[in-house]
Coordinates of C-alpha atoms and ligand atoms in Angstrom, one line a residue:
X1 CA 69.7 106.9 128.9
X2 CA 72.5 108.8 130.1
X3 CA 75.7 107.4 129.5
X4 CA 78.8 108.6 130.8
X5 CA 81.5 109.7 128.1
X6 CA 83.2 106.9 126.0
X7 CA 86.8 105.8 127.5
X8 CA 88.7 103.0 126.3
X9 CA 88.9 99.8 127.7
X10 CA 92.2 100.0 130.8
X11 CA 94.0 96.5 130.4
X12 CA 96.0 95.0 133.4
X13 CA 99.7 95.8 133.8
X14 CA 101.5 92.7 133.3
X15 CA 104.4 93.6 134.6
X16 CA 102.7 92.9 137.7
X17 CA 102.9 89.7 139.3
X18 CA 99.4 90.0 140.4
X19 CA 97.9 90.6 137.2
X20 CA 99.9 87.7 135.4
X21 CA 98.7 85.8 138.8
X22 CA 95.3 86.4 138.0
X23 CA 95.7 85.7 134.3
X24 CA 97.2 82.0 135.0
X25 CA 93.8 81.5 137.4
X26 CA 91.8 82.6 134.4
X27 CA 93.5 79.9 132.0
X28 CA 93.1 77.0 134.9
X29 CA 89.4 77.8 134.8
X30 CA 89.7 77.6 131.1
X31 CA 91.4 74.5 130.9
X32 CA 89.3 72.8 132.6
X33 CA 86.6 73.5 129.9
X34 CA 88.8 72.3 126.7
X35 CA 87.5 69.9 124.8
X36 CA 83.5 70.6 124.6
X37 CA 80.9 70.5 121.9
X38 CA 79.0 73.1 120.7
X39 CA 75.9 74.1 118.7
X40 CA 75.1 76.4 115.7
X41 CA 72.9 79.8 116.9
X42 CA 69.6 79.6 115.0
X43 CA 67.0 81.8 116.3
X44 CA 67.8 82.0 119.9
X45 CA 68.1 77.8 119.7
X46 CA 71.0 75.3 119.7
X47 CA 71.5 73.4 116.3
X48 CA 73.6 70.4 116.4
X49 CA 74.4 68.6 113.0
X50 CA 76.5 66.1 114.8
X51 CA 79.4 67.0 112.4
X52 CA 81.9 69.1 114.1
X53 CA 85.3 71.3 113.4
X54 CA 87.8 70.6 115.4
X55 CA 89.6 73.8 117.2
X56 CA 92.9 72.8 118.5
X57 CA 95.9 75.4 120.7
X58 CA 98.4 76.0 117.9
X59 CA 101.1 75.9 120.8
X60 CA 100.3 72.4 121.6
X61 CA 98.1 70.9 118.8
X62 CA 97.3 67.9 120.7
X63 CA 95.1 70.1 123.0
X64 CA 91.5 70.4 121.3
X65 CA 90.2 73.7 122.7
X66 CA 86.5 72.6 121.3
X67 CA 84.2 71.0 118.4
X68 CA 82.0 73.6 116.8
X69 CA 79.2 72.2 114.8
X70 CA 79.6 72.3 111.0
X71 CA 76.9 74.2 109.5
X72 CA 75.9 73.4 105.7
X73 CA 73.2 75.1 103.0
X74 CA 69.8 73.5 105.5
X75 CA 71.2 75.8 108.3
X76 CA 71.7 78.8 106.1
X77 CA 68.6 78.4 105.1
X78 CA 67.1 78.2 108.8
X79 CA 69.4 81.0 109.9
X80 CA 68.5 83.1 107.3
X81 CA 64.5 83.0 107.6
X82 CA 65.4 83.4 111.8
X83 CA 67.0 86.8 111.2
X84 CA 64.3 88.2 108.5
X85 CA 61.9 86.9 111.7
X86 CA 63.3 88.8 114.2
X87 CA 64.2 91.6 112.1
X88 CA 60.5 92.9 111.9
X89 CA 60.4 93.6 116.0
X90 CA 64.3 94.4 116.1
X91 CA 64.1 97.2 113.5
X92 CA 61.1 98.6 115.2
X93 CA 62.7 99.1 118.1
X94 CA 63.9 103.0 119.2
X95 CA 67.8 103.7 118.8
X96 CA 68.1 104.0 122.3
X97 CA 66.3 101.1 123.5
X98 CA 68.9 99.2 121.2
X99 CA 71.7 100.9 122.3
X100 CA 70.9 99.7 125.9
X101 CA 71.1 96.0 124.4
X102 CA 74.9 96.8 123.7
X103 CA 75.9 98.3 126.6
X104 CA 74.4 95.3 128.2
X105 CA 76.8 93.1 126.2
X106 CA 79.7 95.2 127.1
X107 CA 79.4 94.5 130.7
X108 CA 78.8 91.0 130.4
X109 CA 82.0 90.6 128.5
X110 CA 84.0 93.0 131.1
X111 CA 82.7 90.8 133.8
X112 CA 84.0 87.4 132.0
X113 CA 87.1 89.6 130.4
X114 CA 89.9 87.2 131.6
X115 CA 88.0 84.2 130.9
X116 CA 87.3 85.3 127.2
X117 CA 91.0 86.6 127.0
X118 CA 92.3 83.3 128.9
X119 CA 90.1 81.2 125.7
X120 CA 92.0 83.2 123.0
X121 CA 95.2 82.3 124.4
X122 CA 94.7 78.5 123.8
X123 CA 92.6 79.0 120.5
X124 CA 94.5 81.7 118.8
X125 CA 98.4 81.3 120.9
X126 CA 97.4 85.4 122.4
X127 CA 100.2 86.1 125.0
X128 CA 98.2 87.9 127.7
X129 CA 98.7 91.7 126.2
X130 CA 97.0 90.9 123.1
X131 CA 94.4 88.2 124.4
X132 CA 93.2 90.9 126.8
X133 CA 94.0 94.0 124.6
X134 CA 91.3 92.0 121.9
X135 CA 88.4 91.1 124.4
X136 CA 88.7 95.3 125.3
X137 CA 88.5 96.1 121.8
X138 CA 85.2 93.6 122.0
X139 CA 83.7 96.1 124.9
X140 CA 85.0 98.9 123.2
X141 CA 83.0 98.5 120.1
X142 CA 80.0 97.8 122.1
X143 CA 80.1 100.8 124.2
X144 CA 81.1 103.2 121.3
X145 CA 78.4 102.1 118.8
X146 CA 76.2 102.5 121.6
X147 CA 76.9 106.1 122.1
X148 CA 76.7 106.8 118.4
X149 CA 73.6 105.2 117.4
X150 CA 72.5 107.3 120.0
X151 CA 74.1 110.3 117.8
X152 CA 72.7 108.8 114.3
X153 CA 68.7 108.6 116.2
X154 CA 69.1 112.4 116.1
X155 CA 66.9 113.4 112.8
X156 CA 68.5 114.6 109.6
X157 CA 68.7 118.2 108.8
X158 CA 64.9 118.7 107.2
X159 CA 64.5 121.2 104.2
X160 CA 60.8 122.2 104.7
X161 CA 59.4 124.3 101.8
X162 CA 55.9 127.1 102.3
X163 CA 53.2 124.0 102.8
X164 CA 55.1 121.4 102.9
X165 CA 57.0 118.9 105.2
X166 CA 60.4 117.2 104.3
X167 CA 62.1 114.6 106.1
X168 CA 64.7 112.3 106.2
X169 CA 65.6 109.6 108.0
X170 CA 68.0 106.6 108.7
X171 CA 66.7 102.9 108.5
X172 CA 68.4 100.1 109.0
X173 CA 68.7 97.4 105.9
X174 CA 67.8 93.8 106.8
X175 CA 70.0 90.9 107.0
X176 CA 73.6 91.0 107.2
X177 CA 75.8 88.2 106.8
X178 CA 79.5 89.4 109.0
X179 CA 82.6 87.3 108.3
X180 CA 85.3 88.0 109.8
X181 CA 89.2 87.2 110.0
X182 CA 90.6 84.8 113.0
X183 CA 93.5 87.3 114.5
X184 CA 90.7 89.3 116.3
X185 CA 88.8 86.7 116.7
X186 CA 86.6 87.9 119.4
X187 CA 87.0 91.8 118.7
X188 CA 86.3 92.1 115.1
X189 CA 83.5 89.4 115.4
X190 CA 82.0 91.4 117.7
X191 CA 82.5 94.9 116.1
X192 CA 81.9 94.0 113.1
X193 CA 78.2 92.4 113.8
X194 CA 77.0 94.5 116.5
X195 CA 77.6 97.7 114.6
X196 CA 74.9 96.8 112.1
X197 CA 72.7 95.2 115.1
X198 CA 72.5 99.0 117.1
X199 CA 71.1 100.4 114.1
X200 CA 68.3 98.0 113.8
X201 CA 70.0 94.8 111.3
X202 CA 70.1 91.5 112.0
X203 CA 73.0 89.2 111.3
X204 CA 74.7 85.8 110.5
X205 CA 77.4 85.8 112.0
X206 CA 80.3 82.9 110.1
X207 CA 83.2 82.9 112.1
X208 CA 86.5 81.7 110.5
X209 CA 87.3 78.0 111.0
X210 CA 90.5 78.5 112.6
X211 CA 88.6 80.0 115.9
X212 CA 85.3 78.7 116.7
X213 CA 85.3 78.3 120.0
X214 CA 85.8 82.8 120.7
X215 CA 82.8 82.9 118.5
X216 CA 80.5 80.7 120.6
X217 CA 82.2 82.5 123.9
X218 CA 80.5 85.5 122.5
X219 CA 77.2 83.8 121.5
X220 CA 77.0 82.9 125.4
X221 CA 77.4 86.9 126.2
X222 CA 74.6 87.5 123.6
X223 CA 72.4 85.1 125.2
X224 CA 73.2 86.2 128.7
X225 CA 73.0 90.1 127.7
X226 CA 69.3 89.1 127.2
X227 CA 69.3 89.9 123.2
X228 CA 66.3 88.6 121.3
X229 CA 66.3 85.0 119.6
X230 CA 67.5 85.3 115.8
X231 CA 68.8 88.8 115.7
X232 CA 72.4 87.6 116.2
X233 CA 72.7 83.9 114.7
X234 CA 76.0 81.4 114.7
X235 CA 76.8 79.4 111.9
X236 CA 80.2 78.0 112.4
X237 CA 82.0 75.6 109.8
X238 CA 83.9 74.7 106.8
X239 CA 84.3 78.0 104.2
X240 CA 83.5 75.5 101.4
X241 CA 80.3 74.9 102.8
X242 CA 79.4 78.0 103.8
X243 CA 81.1 81.1 101.9
X244 CA 80.0 81.8 98.9
X245 CA 76.8 80.2 99.7
X246 CA 75.8 82.6 102.2
X247 CA 77.2 85.8 100.4
X248 CA 75.2 84.2 97.0
X249 CA 72.3 84.0 99.1
X250 CA 69.6 86.3 97.4
X251 CA 68.1 87.1 100.8
X252 CA 72.0 88.5 102.3
X253 CA 71.3 92.5 102.0
X254 CA 74.6 93.2 102.6
X255 CA 78.2 91.7 103.7
X256 CA 80.5 93.0 106.4
X257 CA 84.0 91.2 105.9
X258 CA 87.3 91.6 107.2
X259 CA 90.0 89.4 105.4
X260 CA 92.7 89.0 102.9
X261 CA 92.5 90.7 100.0
X262 CA 91.5 87.2 97.9
X263 CA 88.8 86.4 99.5
X264 CA 87.5 89.8 99.8
X265 CA 88.0 90.3 96.1
X266 CA 86.0 87.4 95.2
X267 CA 83.7 88.6 97.7
X268 CA 83.6 91.7 96.1
X269 CA 83.0 90.4 92.6
X270 CA 80.2 87.6 93.7
X271 CA 77.9 90.0 95.8
X272 CA 77.7 92.4 92.2
X273 CA 75.7 89.8 90.7
X274 CA 71.6 90.3 91.3
X275 CA 70.7 87.0 91.8
X276 CA 66.7 85.8 90.7
X277 CA 64.4 86.8 93.7
X278 CA 66.9 89.8 94.5
X279 CA 65.7 93.1 94.5
X280 CA 68.6 94.5 96.4
X281 CA 72.0 95.6 95.5
X282 CA 74.3 94.2 98.3
X283 CA 75.8 96.9 100.3
X284 CA 79.7 95.5 100.8
X285 CA 81.9 96.4 103.3
X286 CA 85.5 94.8 102.4
X287 CA 88.3 95.1 104.7
X288 CA 91.2 93.3 103.8
X289 CA 95.3 93.4 104.0
X290 CA 98.4 95.4 104.4
X291 CA 101.8 95.3 103.2
X292 CA 102.4 98.3 106.3
X293 CA 105.5 100.5 106.2
X294 CA 107.5 101.8 109.1
X295 CA 110.1 104.7 107.3
X296 CA 112.7 105.9 109.5
X297 CA 114.8 108.6 108.4
X298 CA 118.4 110.4 109.8
X299 CA 117.0 112.4 112.4
X300 CA 114.8 109.7 113.8
X301 CA 115.4 108.9 117.3
X302 CA 116.9 105.6 116.6
X303 CA 116.3 103.9 119.8
X304 CA 112.8 105.0 119.7
X305 CA 112.5 103.4 115.9
X306 CA 114.1 100.3 116.7
X307 CA 111.8 99.7 119.9
X308 CA 108.7 100.6 117.6
X309 CA 109.9 98.4 115.1
X310 CA 110.2 95.3 117.1
X311 CA 106.7 96.0 118.3
X312 CA 105.0 96.5 115.4
X313 CA 106.6 94.0 113.4
X314 CA 106.2 90.9 115.8
X315 CA 103.4 91.8 118.2
X316 CA 101.4 88.9 117.8
X317 CA 103.7 87.3 115.5
X318 CA 103.0 89.8 113.1
X319 CA 99.8 88.4 112.4
X320 CA 98.2 92.1 112.4
X321 CA 96.9 93.5 109.3
X322 CA 98.4 96.7 110.8
X323 CA 101.7 94.8 111.6
X324 CA 105.0 95.9 110.5
X325 CA 106.4 93.9 107.5
X326 CA 108.6 96.7 105.7
X327 CA 111.3 98.7 108.0
X328 CA 112.2 101.5 105.2
X329 CA 115.6 102.9 106.6
X330 CA 117.5 105.8 104.7
X331 CA 121.3 105.0 104.2
X332 CA 122.7 107.3 106.3
X333 CA 121.0 105.8 109.5
X334 CA 120.7 102.0 107.8
X335 CA 123.7 99.7 109.0
X336 CA 123.4 101.8 113.0
X337 CA 119.0 101.4 113.1
X338 CA 119.6 98.0 111.7
X339 CA 121.5 96.6 114.6
X340 CA 119.5 98.3 117.3
X341 CA 116.6 96.9 115.7
X342 CA 118.2 93.3 115.7
X343 CA 119.3 93.4 119.3
X344 CA 115.4 94.3 120.4
X345 CA 114.1 91.4 118.5
X346 CA 117.0 89.1 119.7
X347 CA 115.6 89.7 123.2
X348 CA 111.8 88.4 122.2
X349 CA 111.1 85.1 123.7
X350 CA 109.6 82.6 122.0
X351 CA 107.5 79.9 123.4
X352 CA 103.6 79.2 124.5
X353 CA 101.0 81.7 124.4
X354 CA 100.0 80.2 127.6
X355 CA 103.7 81.5 129.7
X356 CA 102.9 84.9 127.9
X357 CA 106.0 84.6 125.7
X358 CA 106.3 87.7 123.4
X359 CA 106.6 85.8 120.4
X360 CA 104.1 82.3 120.6
X361 CA 102.8 80.3 117.6
X362 CA 101.1 80.9 114.2
X363 CA 97.3 79.9 113.8
X364 CA 98.0 76.7 112.0
X365 CA 100.1 74.2 109.7
X366 CA 98.8 76.2 106.7
X367 CA 100.4 79.6 107.8
X368 CA 103.3 77.3 109.0
X369 CA 103.3 76.4 105.2
X370 CA 103.1 79.6 103.8
X371 CA 104.9 81.5 106.2
X372 CA 108.0 79.0 105.3
X373 CA 107.3 79.5 101.5
X374 CA 108.0 83.0 102.2
X375 CA 111.3 82.1 104.2
X376 CA 112.4 80.0 101.6
X377 CA 112.0 83.3 99.0
X378 CA 113.7 85.3 101.5
X379 CA 116.8 83.4 101.4
X380 CA 117.2 83.8 97.4
X381 CA 116.0 87.6 97.3
X382 CA 118.0 89.1 100.3
X383 CA 120.2 88.6 103.0
X384 CA 119.0 86.7 106.5
X385 CA 119.7 88.1 109.3
X386 CA 117.7 86.3 112.0
X387 CA 115.6 83.6 112.4
X388 CA 114.5 82.0 109.4
X389 CA 113.2 78.4 110.8
X390 CA 110.0 77.0 112.1
X391 CA 111.0 75.2 115.5
X392 CA 111.5 71.9 116.3
X393 CA 108.1 70.2 117.9
X394 CA 104.7 69.9 117.5
X395 CA 103.6 73.4 117.8
X396 CA 103.2 76.1 114.9
X397 CA 106.6 78.4 115.9
X398 CA 108.1 80.7 113.2
X399 CA 111.4 82.0 114.3
X400 CA 111.3 85.8 114.7
X401 CA 112.6 86.7 111.1
X402 CA 114.2 89.8 109.4
X403 CA 115.8 90.1 106.0
X404 CA 118.2 92.8 105.5
X405 CA 118.7 95.0 102.2
X406 CA 116.0 93.5 100.5
X407 CA 114.9 94.9 96.9
X408 CA 111.9 97.0 96.6
X409 CA 110.6 94.6 94.0
X410 CA 111.5 91.5 95.8
X411 CA 108.3 89.3 96.8
X412 CA 109.2 89.8 100.3
X413 CA 108.7 93.1 100.2
X414 CA 105.5 92.9 98.2
X415 CA 103.7 90.9 99.0
X416 CA 101.9 89.9 102.6
X417 CA 103.3 87.3 104.7
X418 CA 101.4 87.2 107.9
X419 CA 104.0 85.7 110.1
X420 CA 107.1 87.3 112.3
X421 CA 109.1 88.5 109.5
X422 CA 110.6 91.6 108.2
X423 CA 112.0 92.9 105.2
X424 CA 114.1 95.7 106.0
X425 CA 115.0 97.9 103.2
X426 CA 117.1 100.9 102.0
X427 CA 116.5 103.9 100.8
X428 CA 118.7 106.6 99.4
X429 CA 116.5 109.3 101.1
X430 CA 113.0 110.6 102.6
X431 CA 111.9 111.0 99.1
X432 CA 113.0 107.0 97.9
X433 CA 111.4 105.8 101.7
X434 CA 108.1 107.6 100.5
X435 CA 108.1 106.2 96.8
X436 CA 109.0 102.5 98.2
X437 CA 106.4 103.0 101.1
X438 CA 103.5 103.4 98.5
X439 CA 104.9 101.1 95.7
X440 CA 102.5 98.3 96.5
X441 CA 98.8 98.0 95.9
X442 CA 98.2 97.9 99.9
X443 CA 97.3 101.3 101.9
X444 CA 96.5 99.9 105.3
X445 CA 98.8 101.2 107.7
X446 CA 102.4 103.2 107.9
X447 CA 104.5 105.0 109.8
X448 CA 107.2 107.4 109.9
X449 CA 109.9 108.2 112.4
X450 CA 111.4 111.6 111.9
X451 CA 112.4 115.3 114.1
X452 CA 111.7 117.2 111.1
X453 CA 108.2 118.9 110.7
X454 CA 108.4 119.1 107.1
X455 CA 108.7 116.1 106.7
X456 CA 106.0 114.5 108.7
X457 CA 103.8 117.2 107.1
X458 CA 104.5 115.7 103.9
X459 CA 103.7 112.1 105.2
X460 CA 100.6 113.1 106.2
X461 CA 99.6 114.3 102.6
X462 CA 101.7 111.2 100.6
X463 CA 102.0 107.9 102.5
X464 CA 98.4 106.3 101.0
X465 CA 97.1 104.8 104.4
X466 CA 94.3 105.0 105.8
X467 CA 96.1 105.2 109.1
X468 CA 99.5 106.6 109.8
X469 CA 101.3 106.6 112.7
X470 CA 104.0 109.3 113.1
X471 CA 107.1 108.8 115.8
X472 CA 105.1 105.9 117.5
X473 CA 104.5 102.2 116.7
X474 CA 102.0 101.7 113.8
X475 CA 99.6 98.6 115.3
X476 CA 96.9 99.0 118.3
X477 CA 94.2 101.4 116.7
X478 CA 92.0 102.2 119.6
X479 CA 88.2 102.6 119.1
X480 CA 86.9 105.5 119.0
X481 CA 90.4 107.3 118.7
X482 CA 91.9 105.7 115.5
X483 CA 89.5 104.8 113.3
X484 CA 89.9 101.8 111.4
X485 CA 90.3 101.0 108.2
X486 CA 92.5 101.1 104.6
X487 CA 93.1 102.4 101.1
X488 CA 94.1 100.9 98.2
X489 CA 93.2 97.7 98.1
X490 CA 93.5 96.9 101.6
X491 CA 89.5 97.9 101.8
X492 CA 86.5 100.2 101.3
X493 CA 87.4 102.5 104.2
X494 CA 84.9 101.5 106.0
X495 CA 86.8 103.1 109.7
X496 CA 85.9 100.5 112.4
X497 CA 85.4 102.4 115.6
X498 CA 84.8 105.6 113.8
X499 CA 82.1 107.9 114.0
X500 CA 80.9 107.3 110.2
X501 CA 80.9 103.4 110.5
X502 CA 77.2 102.6 111.5
X503 CA 76.5 104.6 108.8
X504 CA 77.0 102.1 106.4
X505 CA 74.4 99.7 107.6
X506 CA 71.9 101.9 106.8
X507 CA 69.5 103.5 104.3
X508 CA 68.4 107.1 104.0
X509 CA 64.6 107.6 103.2
X510 CA 63.3 111.3 102.3
X511 CA 59.4 111.7 103.0
X512 CA 57.6 114.9 101.8
X513 CA 54.0 116.0 102.9
X514 CA 52.2 118.5 100.8
X515 CA 49.5 120.2 103.0
Ligands
NAD1 P1 90.8 84.9 104.9 O1 90.9 85.8 104.4 O2 91.5 83.4 104.8 O3 89.4 84.8 105.7 C1 88.5 85.8 106.3 C2 86.9 85.5 106.5 O4 87.0 85.0 105.3 C3 86.7 84.0 107.6 O5 85.7 83.8 108.5 C4 87.4 82.7 106.0 O6 86.4 81.7 107.0 C5 85.5 83.7 105.3 N1 86.1 83.2 103.8 C6 86.7 82.3 103.5 N2 86.5 81.9 102.3 C7 85.0 82.3 101.8 C8 84.4 82.7 100.8 N3 85.2 82.2 99.2 N4 83.5 83.6 101.0 C9 83.2 83.8 102.1 N5 84.0 83.9 103.0 C10 85.0 83.2 103.2 O7 91.3 85.9 105.9 P2 92.1 85.2 107.2 O8 93.3 84.3 107.5 O9 91.4 84.9 107.9 O10 92.6 86.5 108.4 C11 94.1 86.9 107.5 C12 93.6 88.2 106.8 O11 93.0 89.3 107.4 C13 95.1 89.2 106.6 O12 95.1 89.2 105.1 C14 94.3 90.5 107.5 O13 95.7 91.4 107.1 C15 93.8 90.6 107.2 N6 92.7 91.4 108.3 C16 92.4 92.8 107.4 C17 91.8 93.4 108.7 C18 91.2 94.9 108.3 O14 91.1 95.6 109.3 N7 92.0 95.8 107.2 C19 91.7 93.1 110.0 C20 92.7 91.8 110.8 C21 93.1 91.3 109.8

């Protein structure tokens, strides 16, 4: 099979009326399907448990997006058995055949691109470009990992000696559990599943209870693409019924997790225990939170910096692991940049994702409560210069919020808020800015806006982040272009969308034959 070189999926230009019109048609089509019931998917079969999670539209919580079956222990056992059964044949296929399955899946999702995006607008409150970008990224993961898998199929270098042949090759691990977050409900879910799958593993996906319907749509695509039964299984349900149980299961071979620091650390600890009957160490990939900083020095293009900060801080309501939550400005340009930044933030529109507002609702009531706690704390710790409130009405809206003169030790400068809230900090100079940026336990993304070559080079070496952006926004990593994964307590640095990712889900075997 020959494949054209990988390129990222193109996203529509929503400044064009025709693109907006096409998106609205997709929304209308999906609106007619809201409120349906969905089963679990185990071994290629629909399993209905009669109890359901209810998924609602964050912008209008009275609108039910869908009901997804709740799995419990019996369904975990069934899914484990189905994934183990499927593994024998799936693992034995040549890499190219599994790669073809991903290319087919990408084609199915591409044909359904706007429809899938529209589901995300309803379920996750993503506006048009954010939702389409998430679907595009899911497609990119399939296309990219298919190509990387073919590359990986090349035998590893042999070290043969006279009279003996030595061969090393990679094999899949077995059945893994995929645990994605809700904030990229298709891209991270799909990427975390198809990566392990293309190299021969089988998986049980346990999506976030906040976005089960997007997960259901992915499973529809998997079926449409003709994946063999049991290769990709879906268990939706409550965290209390599924989280620890799947992680602790003695037959789980690996866990591919993306989510908060708290949950990640819990998984890391639990997965380290070897349970009776478990004959292996569980491999764990953990990608967690961030407290991402953008540094602006006195030589920077301040208009560019203000635009990058507004985009990085408030895109998808600040609910990206890569979102800028700290804007660190050196003293000399602090007042000037703060004003330009506020002028940009003021122009952001707040309203329903369905109407493509810049900032829509946050994911759920829990998020509103958590963010509101930080808004209160922030008013005690710093100077509120914009927003700061939840808006009236039933949607989960929080105003784009900016706190200024935030001390580096303030709670709002240290903890991940995961909402439309930015802390602006003043640094004495560039050295001080670097020191502040590195002062949290997180190390996911970061950025520097500067015209000083030496400073940009220093940032490359000294900023403790997995993804560093210079003179641009700090969100929007592209598959195959910016492999993604953090340092420090932001994660195990698995670098999704990069050339080494698939290797994490394989084991290497060396065989020596004496002739
Ligand atoms: P979360 O930790 O609450 O949940 C993540 C996943 O873990 C969900 O599927 C959830 O259902 C599941 N879960 C919850 N308790 C569990 C348990 N005890 N055992 C096993 N699984 C359990 O995070 P979230 O709110 O869904 O997502 C937001 C977080 O994810 C933020 O911290 C964000 O920074 C992070 N994130 C990181 C990246 C990255 O690449 N580093 C990308 C996106 C999001």
